[in-house]
Amino acid sequence: MIKAFFCSKKWALTAYGLGCYLLVALLFQTGISVLFNDWFGRWLNLMQRSLQIGIAGLDTFYALLWEWLILAFISVGLTGLVNYVARRYAFDWRKALTFYYTSHLGWTGPREKIEGESQRIQEDTYMFAKIVDSLGIKLVRTIMILIVFLPMLWNFSKLVDPTIIDLLKTADLSDYWLFLPAIIMFALTIDFFVADKRGFWPLIILIRLFYRVPVIGWVLRKINSIFTEDRKKLRILCVLLLFVSCMPALWLLSKINNIPFIMPDWWLWSMYATETLVLMVALWFASPKFLKSVVILLASASLSILLWGLSNGVATGFISHIQGSLVWIALITSLGGMAISWVVGIALPDLQYNNQKTEAALRRELVFCEDDYERRTNKELIARLFSDLEANYRRLFLHYGYFDLWGSWYDIAMSNVPALLVARGLFTGTITYGDFGQIENIFFRVHGGFSVMIDNWTTWTELRSIVMRLHEFEANLDKYQSKQKEELS
């Protein structure tokens, strides 16, 4: 897909020349956005002082309106130009792919058959170009927005940094780190006991999602692979570890409800040390791969020590010198939302891939029916193919349904974050209404840049499935080409 367009002399002028033209146009668009943000701050400050300055501010009001009108005309013209050039660019990419597949790799010759060849060349390249047109421009624009607006958001963070530092210092996070081994052992216990029982399929799905999380999933898979051979002994061990892991939960529950804990702190620490020791001994005797076990233990211990240090004031000096808090909050919320979106939509690319296969099978049969009367009368085959298509779509709609629920919740949760961060400064008078408007605008632009994958997750999913199909098609063509070269040699 890359070689056909960017490594071809025929398409070099379009790929690089038109691409550079697009970058320059997008850079001008970003500059207009900066001017709009500055105008927005002056506009809100004028509205806030309207009662104080009276009729004298009317001239400034009209001047700001004329300034907005000029910026709007330039912005609309640039948007139309960028969209037109981007569509031409994407279509030329599709054209390069089509002729590359049909001629350069010998697609017209005898080869190993692969499902939906015509669809992959026609429709998949069309969808690829369409998504590149929309998503590619968003990505480039996002990068430019981050480059321009990140320093501005960093400067505005000076107005809210003291508030954020006070919140972090007063937050009581002590001993939450004790839950890390408890969560891991609980997930393993559930998996070992119910993995082969159909009645527990909701728990199985939940645990399988844990296995796909980048860091936690790697730890779980390593531990599971180590203990796979002897599950009987491990079941007894998991019961004991699960019992021990309940101690931190009981302690925190008593702390939240102001109930005196019946055991002293040294007992809690000894129980946690015993849990770690039992886990280490179990890993030693259950598997010869001791080095992997040590890596897992060290990783868990490092995370625990880090969380403990943050919660017990070791990092208080670091917190006191935090700068650019708005930038860090935008980054953390975006990365957290991206991680959750990745887990929630983990099954979407494969379902989209299967959907394209069923669509291709139905389309192929309908094409044959155009010229074959006997196939036209075979309605059972069409009904069966459409039934498969319907079943796949139902699964796809179900998975998109809960992903949409998560996306809506995330958008609503993020909508008032800037207001929460600047509320104290706004009501104490240290932040003007114009500053608040600029902070809100810049924060959402930066957060939107960090969250571009969350906001376009369904499009990313479709693009990933298309790339999977095109890579599969290219691998098949390369395989035929290598066989042809071997026969000639």
Short mmCIF file of C-alpha atoms in Angstrom, two decimals:
data_model
loop_
_atom_site.label_atom_id
_atom_site.label_comp_id
_atom_site.label_asym_id
_atom_site.label_seq_id
_atom_site.Cartn_x
_atom_site.Cartn_y
_atom_site.Cartn_z
CA MET A 1 0.00 0.00 0.00
CA ILE A 2 2.87 2.38 0.71
CA LYS A 3 5.24 1.13 -1.97
CA ALA A 4 2.68 1.44 -4.77
CA PHE A 5 2.27 5.17 -4.20
CA PHE A 6 5.33 6.60 -2.45
CA CYS A 7 8.02 4.45 -4.07
CA SER A 8 6.86 4.92 -7.65
CA LYS A 9 8.40 7.46 -10.04
CA LYS A 10 5.04 7.80 -11.78
CA TRP A 11 3.30 8.99 -8.62
CA ALA A 12 6.23 10.80 -6.96
CA LEU A 13 5.01 14.28 -7.96
CA THR A 14 1.54 13.63 -6.59
CA ALA A 15 2.67 11.79 -3.47
CA TYR A 16 5.25 14.34 -2.37
CA GLY A 17 4.40 17.55 -4.25
CA LEU A 18 0.68 17.52 -3.55
CA GLY A 19 1.39 16.21 -0.05
CA CYS A 20 3.63 19.19 0.74
CA TYR A 21 0.97 21.52 -0.65
CA LEU A 22 -1.55 19.96 1.73
CA LEU A 23 0.81 20.41 4.69
CA VAL A 24 1.28 24.11 3.93
CA ALA A 25 -2.49 24.63 3.61
CA LEU A 26 -3.10 22.83 6.89
CA LEU A 27 -0.42 24.97 8.54
CA PHE A 28 -2.27 28.11 7.45
CA GLN A 29 -5.49 26.61 8.83
CA THR A 30 -3.82 26.09 12.18
CA GLY A 31 -2.65 29.70 12.19
CA ILE A 32 -6.23 30.84 11.58
CA SER A 33 -7.32 28.71 14.55
CA VAL A 34 -4.81 30.53 16.76
CA LEU A 35 -6.18 33.89 15.62
CA PHE A 36 -9.73 32.69 16.33
CA ASN A 37 -8.74 31.66 19.84
CA ASP A 38 -7.18 35.06 20.55
CA TRP A 39 -10.28 36.78 19.16
CA PHE A 40 -12.51 34.60 21.34
CA GLY A 41 -10.71 35.67 24.51
CA ARG A 42 -10.99 39.39 23.67
CA TRP A 43 -14.67 38.91 22.75
CA LEU A 44 -15.55 37.27 26.09
CA ASN A 45 -13.62 39.88 28.06
CA LEU A 46 -15.59 42.59 26.25
CA MET A 47 -18.87 40.85 27.10
CA GLN A 48 -17.81 40.58 30.74
CA ARG A 49 -17.01 44.32 30.93
CA SER A 50 -20.00 45.47 28.89
CA LEU A 51 -21.89 46.86 31.90
CA GLN A 52 -18.82 48.75 33.12
CA ILE A 53 -17.79 50.47 29.87
CA GLY A 54 -21.33 51.03 28.57
CA ILE A 55 -21.98 52.45 25.10
CA ALA A 56 -18.29 53.27 24.64
CA GLY A 57 -17.58 49.62 24.00
CA LEU A 58 -19.90 49.44 20.99
CA ASP A 59 -17.15 50.49 18.55
CA THR A 60 -14.90 47.73 19.88
CA PHE A 61 -17.82 45.32 19.50
CA TYR A 62 -18.27 46.13 15.80
CA ALA A 63 -14.51 46.04 15.19
CA LEU A 64 -14.36 42.55 16.66
CA LEU A 65 -17.26 41.48 14.45
CA TRP A 66 -15.45 42.69 11.32
CA GLU A 67 -12.31 40.89 12.45
CA TRP A 68 -14.32 37.70 12.94
CA LEU A 69 -15.88 38.07 9.48
CA ILE A 70 -12.48 38.35 7.79
CA LEU A 71 -11.13 35.33 9.66
CA ALA A 72 -14.27 33.34 8.82
CA PHE A 73 -13.95 34.05 5.08
CA ILE A 74 -10.31 32.97 5.08
CA SER A 75 -11.08 29.86 7.13
CA VAL A 76 -13.95 28.76 4.86
CA GLY A 77 -11.82 29.24 1.75
CA LEU A 78 -8.92 27.26 3.19
CA THR A 79 -11.24 24.46 4.34
CA GLY A 80 -12.76 24.07 0.88
CA LEU A 81 -9.31 24.06 -0.75
CA VAL A 82 -7.89 21.51 1.70
CA ASN A 83 -10.87 19.18 1.31
CA TYR A 84 -10.69 19.28 -2.50
CA VAL A 85 -6.95 18.62 -2.64
CA ALA A 86 -7.24 15.85 -0.02
CA ARG A 87 -9.91 14.05 -2.06
CA ARG A 88 -7.77 14.23 -5.20
CA TYR A 89 -4.78 12.98 -3.23
CA ALA A 90 -6.71 10.01 -1.81
CA PHE A 91 -8.17 9.12 -5.21
CA ASP A 92 -4.72 9.14 -6.83
CA TRP A 93 -3.53 6.82 -4.06
CA ARG A 94 -6.41 4.49 -4.84
CA LYS A 95 -5.58 4.63 -8.54
CA ALA A 96 -1.96 3.73 -7.84
CA LEU A 97 -3.05 0.78 -5.68
CA THR A 98 -5.49 -0.52 -8.29
CA PHE A 99 -2.99 -0.58 -11.15
CA TYR A 100 -0.28 -1.91 -8.86
CA TYR A 101 -2.44 -4.88 -7.91
CA THR A 102 -3.66 -5.61 -11.42
CA SER A 103 -0.38 -5.34 -13.30
CA HIS A 104 2.76 -5.00 -11.22
CA LEU A 105 2.31 -8.22 -9.26
CA GLY A 106 0.87 -10.27 -12.11
CA TRP A 107 -2.67 -10.43 -10.74
CA THR A 108 -4.01 -11.35 -14.19
CA GLY A 109 -1.97 -14.56 -14.38
CA PRO A 110 -2.64 -17.97 -12.85
CA ARG A 111 -2.32 -17.87 -9.08
CA GLU A 112 -3.62 -19.27 -5.84
CA LYS A 113 -7.22 -18.23 -5.32
CA ILE A 114 -8.15 -15.92 -2.46
CA GLU A 115 -11.58 -14.88 -1.28
CA GLY A 116 -13.07 -11.66 -2.68
CA GLU A 117 -10.27 -10.61 -5.05
CA SER A 118 -12.40 -8.19 -7.04
CA GLN A 119 -13.82 -6.67 -3.87
CA ARG A 120 -10.37 -6.14 -2.41
CA ILE A 121 -9.19 -4.35 -5.54
CA GLN A 122 -12.31 -2.28 -6.10
CA GLU A 123 -14.16 -1.69 -2.83
CA ASP A 124 -11.35 -2.07 -0.30
CA THR A 125 -9.12 0.37 -2.16
CA TYR A 126 -12.09 2.73 -2.43
CA MET A 127 -12.75 2.55 1.32
CA PHE A 128 -9.03 2.87 2.03
CA ALA A 129 -8.86 6.07 -0.02
CA LYS A 130 -12.03 7.41 1.59
CA ILE A 131 -10.75 6.83 5.12
CA VAL A 132 -7.32 8.25 4.28
CA ASP A 133 -9.08 11.33 2.92
CA SER A 134 -10.98 11.96 6.16
CA LEU A 135 -8.75 10.46 8.83
CA GLY A 136 -5.40 11.40 7.31
CA ILE A 137 -6.29 15.08 7.23
CA LYS A 138 -7.48 14.88 10.83
CA LEU A 139 -4.20 13.32 11.93
CA VAL A 140 -2.03 15.92 10.21
CA ARG A 141 -4.22 18.75 11.49
CA THR A 142 -4.06 17.25 14.98
CA ILE A 143 -0.26 17.20 14.95
CA MET A 144 -0.12 20.84 13.91
CA ILE A 145 -2.71 21.84 16.51
CA LEU A 146 -0.71 20.11 19.23
CA ILE A 147 2.50 21.83 18.12
CA VAL A 148 0.85 25.26 18.23
CA PHE A 149 -1.58 24.96 21.15
CA LEU A 150 0.48 22.90 23.62
CA PRO A 151 2.75 25.86 24.56
CA MET A 152 -0.34 28.07 24.94
CA LEU A 153 -2.05 25.53 27.22
CA TRP A 154 1.18 25.20 29.21
CA ASN A 155 1.24 28.97 29.79
CA PHE A 156 -2.42 29.07 30.84
CA SER A 157 -1.72 26.22 33.27
CA LYS A 158 0.06 28.73 35.52
CA LEU A 159 -3.39 30.07 36.43
CA VAL A 160 -4.64 26.70 37.72
CA ASP A 161 -1.46 24.91 38.86
CA PRO A 162 -1.90 25.92 42.56
CA THR A 163 -5.44 24.50 42.58
CA ILE A 164 -4.32 21.20 41.05
CA ILE A 165 -1.40 20.90 43.50
CA ASP A 166 -3.73 21.44 46.47
CA LEU A 167 -6.08 18.74 45.20
CA LEU A 168 -3.23 16.27 44.76
CA LYS A 169 -1.85 16.97 48.22
CA THR A 170 -5.21 16.49 49.92
CA ALA A 171 -6.13 13.34 47.95
CA ASP A 172 -6.06 10.28 50.21
CA LEU A 173 -4.69 7.44 48.10
CA SER A 174 -2.86 5.60 50.86
CA ASP A 175 -2.42 1.86 50.50
CA TYR A 176 -4.46 1.55 47.30
CA TRP A 177 -1.39 -0.19 45.89
CA LEU A 178 -2.32 -3.28 47.94
CA PHE A 179 -5.05 -4.02 45.41
CA LEU A 180 -2.61 -4.73 42.58
CA PRO A 181 -1.75 -8.34 43.50
CA ALA A 182 -5.32 -8.90 44.69
CA ILE A 183 -6.74 -8.02 41.26
CA ILE A 184 -4.23 -10.23 39.46
CA MET A 185 -4.88 -13.24 41.69
CA PHE A 186 -8.66 -12.77 41.53
CA ALA A 187 -8.55 -12.72 37.72
CA LEU A 188 -6.39 -15.86 37.65
CA THR A 189 -8.67 -17.66 40.12
CA ILE A 190 -11.78 -16.92 38.09
CA ASP A 191 -10.04 -18.04 34.91
CA PHE A 192 -8.79 -21.33 36.36
CA PHE A 193 -12.14 -22.28 37.87
CA VAL A 194 -14.63 -21.30 35.17
CA ALA A 195 -12.64 -21.32 31.91
CA ASP A 196 -14.17 -24.65 30.82
CA LYS A 197 -17.73 -24.02 32.03
CA ARG A 198 -20.21 -22.55 29.57
CA GLY A 199 -22.49 -21.22 32.28
CA PHE A 200 -19.89 -18.65 33.28
CA TRP A 201 -19.44 -17.07 29.85
CA PRO A 202 -19.85 -13.44 31.10
CA LEU A 203 -16.93 -13.95 33.49
CA ILE A 204 -14.94 -15.67 30.76
CA ILE A 205 -15.46 -12.70 28.42
CA LEU A 206 -14.41 -10.32 31.20
CA ILE A 207 -11.23 -12.26 31.91
CA ARG A 208 -10.40 -12.55 28.21
CA LEU A 209 -10.62 -8.77 28.00
CA PHE A 210 -8.15 -8.55 30.89
CA TYR A 211 -5.81 -10.75 28.88
CA ARG A 212 -5.88 -8.24 25.99
CA VAL A 213 -4.92 -5.21 28.11
CA PRO A 214 -1.32 -4.27 27.14
CA VAL A 215 0.50 -4.54 30.52
CA ILE A 216 -1.84 -6.49 32.79
CA GLY A 217 -2.68 -8.89 29.98
CA TRP A 218 0.99 -9.67 29.41
CA VAL A 219 1.46 -10.47 33.11
CA LEU A 220 -1.65 -12.67 33.18
CA ARG A 221 -0.63 -14.55 30.04
CA LYS A 222 2.85 -15.18 31.40
CA ILE A 223 1.55 -16.49 34.71
CA ASN A 224 -1.10 -18.57 32.98
CA SER A 225 1.42 -20.10 30.59
CA ILE A 226 3.66 -21.02 33.51
CA PHE A 227 0.89 -22.74 35.47
CA THR A 228 -0.99 -24.37 32.59
CA GLU A 229 0.53 -27.82 33.11
CA ASP A 230 -0.60 -28.38 36.73
CA ARG A 231 -3.93 -26.72 37.43
CA LYS A 232 -5.03 -28.97 40.30
CA LYS A 233 -2.33 -27.72 42.64
CA LEU A 234 -2.83 -24.19 41.40
CA ARG A 235 -6.53 -24.21 42.30
CA ILE A 236 -5.68 -24.83 45.95
CA LEU A 237 -3.00 -22.15 45.79
CA CYS A 238 -5.36 -19.61 44.20
CA VAL A 239 -7.97 -20.18 46.91
CA LEU A 240 -5.36 -19.43 49.59
CA LEU A 241 -4.05 -16.38 47.74
CA LEU A 242 -7.56 -15.10 47.12
CA PHE A 243 -8.28 -15.36 50.86
CA VAL A 244 -5.10 -13.49 51.69
CA SER A 245 -5.83 -10.86 49.04
CA CYS A 246 -9.14 -10.06 50.72
CA MET A 247 -7.28 -8.51 53.67
CA PRO A 248 -6.45 -5.19 51.93
CA ALA A 249 -10.06 -4.94 50.75
CA LEU A 250 -11.39 -5.48 54.29
CA TRP A 251 -8.93 -2.92 55.64
CA LEU A 252 -9.94 -0.27 53.10
CA LEU A 253 -13.65 -0.99 53.64
CA SER A 254 -13.24 -0.44 57.37
CA LYS A 255 -11.33 2.77 56.71
CA ILE A 256 -14.00 4.17 54.38
CA ASN A 257 -16.84 3.38 56.81
CA ASN A 258 -14.88 4.58 59.89
CA ILE A 259 -15.05 1.11 61.44
CA PRO A 260 -12.04 0.27 63.60
CA PHE A 261 -9.99 -2.46 62.01
CA ILE A 262 -9.66 -5.43 64.36
CA MET A 263 -6.07 -6.15 63.37
CA PRO A 264 -2.99 -3.92 63.83
CA ASP A 265 -1.03 -2.55 60.90
CA TRP A 266 1.89 -4.92 61.46
CA TRP A 267 -0.48 -7.85 60.95
CA LEU A 268 -1.62 -6.42 57.63
CA TRP A 269 1.97 -5.96 56.50
CA SER A 270 2.89 -9.50 57.57
CA MET A 271 -0.08 -10.90 55.65
CA TYR A 272 1.00 -9.06 52.53
CA ALA A 273 4.59 -10.27 52.96
CA THR A 274 3.28 -13.83 53.39
CA GLU A 275 1.24 -13.47 50.24
CA THR A 276 4.28 -12.37 48.27
CA LEU A 277 6.40 -15.17 49.74
CA VAL A 278 3.78 -17.84 48.93
CA LEU A 279 3.48 -16.51 45.40
CA MET A 280 7.26 -16.63 44.95
CA VAL A 281 7.51 -20.20 46.31
CA ALA A 282 4.62 -21.30 44.10
CA LEU A 283 6.28 -19.83 41.04
CA TRP A 284 9.53 -21.55 42.00
CA PHE A 285 8.07 -25.03 42.29
CA ALA A 286 5.37 -24.79 39.61
CA SER A 287 7.65 -23.98 36.68
CA PRO A 288 11.29 -24.32 35.69
CA LYS A 289 11.08 -20.93 33.99
CA PHE A 290 12.13 -19.13 37.14
CA LEU A 291 13.52 -16.08 35.36
CA LYS A 292 10.14 -15.20 33.88
CA SER A 293 8.60 -15.56 37.31
CA VAL A 294 11.17 -13.19 38.79
CA VAL A 295 10.43 -10.66 36.07
CA ILE A 296 6.72 -10.81 36.88
CA LEU A 297 7.37 -10.40 40.60
CA LEU A 298 9.75 -7.50 40.07
CA ALA A 299 7.27 -5.76 37.77
CA SER A 300 4.47 -6.14 40.32
CA ALA A 301 6.73 -5.00 43.16
CA SER A 302 7.90 -1.96 41.20
CA LEU A 303 4.33 -0.87 40.47
CA SER A 304 3.37 -1.42 44.10
CA ILE A 305 6.31 0.63 45.42
CA LEU A 306 5.58 3.42 42.94
CA LEU A 307 1.91 3.64 43.90
CA TRP A 308 2.81 3.43 47.59
CA GLY A 309 5.30 6.26 47.23
CA LEU A 310 2.77 8.50 45.49
CA SER A 311 0.08 7.74 48.06
CA ASN A 312 2.18 8.18 51.20
CA GLY A 313 3.84 11.49 50.43
CA VAL A 314 7.22 10.36 49.08
CA ALA A 315 6.48 12.29 45.90
CA THR A 316 5.14 15.36 47.73
CA GLY A 317 8.13 17.41 46.66
CA PHE A 318 7.56 16.45 43.05
CA ILE A 319 3.85 17.31 43.28
CA SER A 320 4.72 20.73 44.70
CA HIS A 321 6.67 21.57 41.55
CA ILE A 322 4.15 20.39 38.96
CA GLN A 323 3.95 22.68 35.94
CA GLY A 324 1.69 22.53 32.93
CA SER A 325 -1.05 20.71 34.84
CA LEU A 326 -3.63 21.29 32.11
CA VAL A 327 -1.37 19.60 29.58
CA TRP A 328 -0.80 16.60 31.84
CA ILE A 329 -4.51 16.26 32.61
CA ALA A 330 -5.38 16.38 28.92
CA LEU A 331 -2.72 13.77 28.17
CA ILE A 332 -3.64 11.41 31.03
CA THR A 333 -7.39 11.54 30.36
CA SER A 334 -6.80 10.95 26.65
CA LEU A 335 -4.44 8.01 27.17
CA GLY A 336 -6.76 6.52 29.78
CA GLY A 337 -9.74 6.88 27.49
CA MET A 338 -7.77 5.37 24.62
CA ALA A 339 -6.79 2.35 26.72
CA ILE A 340 -10.38 1.75 27.81
CA SER A 341 -11.62 2.22 24.23
CA TRP A 342 -9.07 -0.32 23.05
CA VAL A 343 -10.37 -2.86 25.58
CA VAL A 344 -14.06 -2.12 24.93
CA GLY A 345 -13.64 -2.30 21.14
CA ILE A 346 -11.18 -5.21 21.12
CA ALA A 347 -13.45 -7.42 18.99
CA LEU A 348 -14.48 -4.82 16.41
CA PRO A 349 -11.66 -5.24 13.82
CA ASP A 350 -12.17 -9.00 13.54
CA LEU A 351 -15.94 -8.59 13.29
CA GLN A 352 -15.52 -5.94 10.61
CA TYR A 353 -13.14 -8.24 8.74
CA ASN A 354 -15.67 -11.11 8.88
CA ASN A 355 -18.38 -8.71 7.77
CA GLN A 356 -16.45 -7.82 4.64
CA LYS A 357 -15.98 -11.52 3.87
CA THR A 358 -19.70 -12.25 4.13
CA GLU A 359 -20.51 -9.19 2.03
CA ALA A 360 -18.06 -10.39 -0.63
CA ALA A 361 -19.62 -13.88 -0.71
CA LEU A 362 -23.12 -12.45 -1.17
CA ARG A 363 -21.98 -9.97 -3.83
CA ARG A 364 -20.16 -12.71 -5.73
CA GLU A 365 -23.29 -14.88 -5.85
CA LEU A 366 -25.44 -11.97 -6.97
CA VAL A 367 -23.00 -11.20 -9.80
CA PHE A 368 -23.24 -14.82 -10.97
CA CYS A 369 -27.03 -14.61 -10.84
CA GLU A 370 -27.01 -11.81 -13.40
CA ASP A 371 -25.98 -14.20 -16.20
CA ASP A 372 -27.04 -17.59 -14.84
CA TYR A 373 -30.77 -18.26 -14.71
CA GLU A 374 -30.37 -21.46 -12.67
CA ARG A 375 -28.51 -19.60 -9.96
CA ARG A 376 -31.23 -16.97 -10.02
CA THR A 377 -33.84 -19.56 -9.09
CA ASN A 378 -31.69 -20.97 -6.25
CA LYS A 379 -33.13 -18.75 -3.56
CA GLU A 380 -32.00 -21.02 -0.73
CA LEU A 381 -28.35 -20.18 -1.36
CA ILE A 382 -29.08 -16.45 -1.37
CA ALA A 383 -31.11 -16.83 1.82
CA ARG A 384 -28.30 -18.74 3.53
CA LEU A 385 -25.68 -16.17 2.53
CA PHE A 386 -27.86 -13.33 3.72
CA SER A 387 -28.56 -15.18 6.95
CA ASP A 388 -24.81 -15.37 7.59
CA LEU A 389 -24.55 -11.68 6.79
CA GLU A 390 -27.40 -10.84 9.16
CA ALA A 391 -25.88 -12.85 12.02
CA ASN A 392 -22.54 -11.07 11.60
CA TYR A 393 -24.23 -7.67 11.48
CA ARG A 394 -26.16 -8.42 14.68
CA ARG A 395 -22.92 -9.21 16.49
CA LEU A 396 -21.31 -6.10 15.01
CA PHE A 397 -24.22 -3.88 16.11
CA LEU A 398 -24.07 -5.34 19.62
CA HIS A 399 -20.36 -4.59 19.99
CA TYR A 400 -20.77 -1.12 18.49
CA GLY A 401 -23.65 -0.56 20.92
CA TYR A 402 -21.64 -0.87 24.11
CA PHE A 403 -18.73 0.96 22.51
CA ASP A 404 -21.08 3.87 21.72
CA LEU A 405 -22.27 3.82 25.34
CA TRP A 406 -18.68 4.13 26.55
CA GLY A 407 -17.93 6.88 24.01
CA SER A 408 -21.00 8.91 25.05
CA TRP A 409 -20.13 8.55 28.72
CA TYR A 410 -16.55 9.64 28.06
CA ASP A 411 -17.62 12.74 26.10
CA ILE A 412 -20.09 13.77 28.81
CA ALA A 413 -17.52 13.21 31.56
CA MET A 414 -14.93 15.37 29.75
CA SER A 415 -17.32 18.21 28.88
CA ASN A 416 -17.02 19.97 32.27
CA VAL A 417 -13.38 19.23 33.09
CA PRO A 418 -12.06 22.73 32.17
CA ALA A 419 -14.80 24.37 34.24
CA LEU A 420 -13.93 22.20 37.24
CA LEU A 421 -10.25 23.09 36.93
CA VAL A 422 -10.72 26.87 36.72
CA ALA A 423 -13.77 27.21 39.00
CA ARG A 424 -11.83 28.46 42.04
CA GLY A 425 -9.87 31.02 40.05
CA LEU A 426 -13.00 32.17 38.22
CA PHE A 427 -14.96 32.82 41.42
CA THR A 428 -12.03 34.41 43.24
CA GLY A 429 -11.38 36.80 40.36
CA THR A 430 -7.88 35.61 39.48
CA ILE A 431 -9.14 34.28 36.14
CA THR A 432 -11.25 36.42 33.82
CA TYR A 433 -14.11 35.09 31.74
CA GLY A 434 -12.01 35.62 28.62
CA ASP A 435 -9.19 33.55 30.11
CA PHE A 436 -11.70 30.81 30.92
CA GLY A 437 -12.99 30.83 27.34
CA GLN A 438 -9.48 30.57 25.95
CA ILE A 439 -8.50 27.84 28.43
CA GLU A 440 -11.61 25.83 27.57
CA ASN A 441 -11.05 26.23 23.83
CA ILE A 442 -7.33 25.34 23.97
CA PHE A 443 -7.90 22.47 26.42
CA PHE A 444 -10.49 20.83 24.19
CA ARG A 445 -8.29 21.30 21.14
CA VAL A 446 -5.30 19.69 22.86
CA HIS A 447 -7.43 16.98 24.42
CA GLY A 448 -9.09 16.39 21.05
CA GLY A 449 -5.64 16.04 19.52
CA PHE A 450 -4.63 13.46 22.10
CA SER A 451 -8.04 11.75 21.74
CA VAL A 452 -8.19 11.65 17.95
CA MET A 453 -8.20 7.85 18.05
CA ILE A 454 -11.06 7.74 20.57
CA ASP A 455 -13.20 10.16 18.58
CA ASN A 456 -12.66 8.18 15.37
CA TRP A 457 -12.44 4.66 16.81
CA THR A 458 -15.06 3.15 14.50
CA THR A 459 -13.23 4.62 11.50
CA TRP A 460 -9.93 3.26 12.84
CA THR A 461 -11.60 -0.14 13.22
CA GLU A 462 -12.79 -0.12 9.63
CA LEU A 463 -9.36 0.99 8.41
CA ARG A 464 -7.65 -1.80 10.38
CA SER A 465 -9.94 -4.42 8.84
CA ILE A 466 -9.31 -3.02 5.35
CA VAL A 467 -5.55 -3.03 5.92
CA MET A 468 -5.79 -6.65 7.11
CA ARG A 469 -7.58 -7.65 3.90
CA LEU A 470 -5.21 -5.74 1.62
CA HIS A 471 -2.14 -7.15 3.40
CA GLU A 472 -3.59 -10.63 3.00
CA PHE A 473 -4.17 -9.97 -0.69
CA GLU A 474 -0.65 -8.59 -1.17
CA ALA A 475 0.83 -11.60 0.63
CA ASN A 476 -1.02 -13.89 -1.76
CA LEU A 477 0.22 -11.96 -4.79
CA ASP A 478 3.79 -11.92 -3.47
CA LYS A 479 3.56 -15.66 -2.94
CA TYR A 480 2.50 -16.15 -6.56
CA GLN A 481 5.26 -13.85 -7.79
CA SER A 482 7.96 -15.70 -5.83
CA LYS A 483 6.72 -19.05 -7.20
CA GLN A 484 6.78 -17.64 -10.72
CA LYS A 485 10.38 -16.45 -10.27
CA GLU A 486 11.42 -19.87 -8.97
CA GLU A 487 9.89 -21.57 -12.01
CA LEU A 488 11.67 -19.21 -14.40
CA SER A 489 15.01 -19.69 -12.66
#
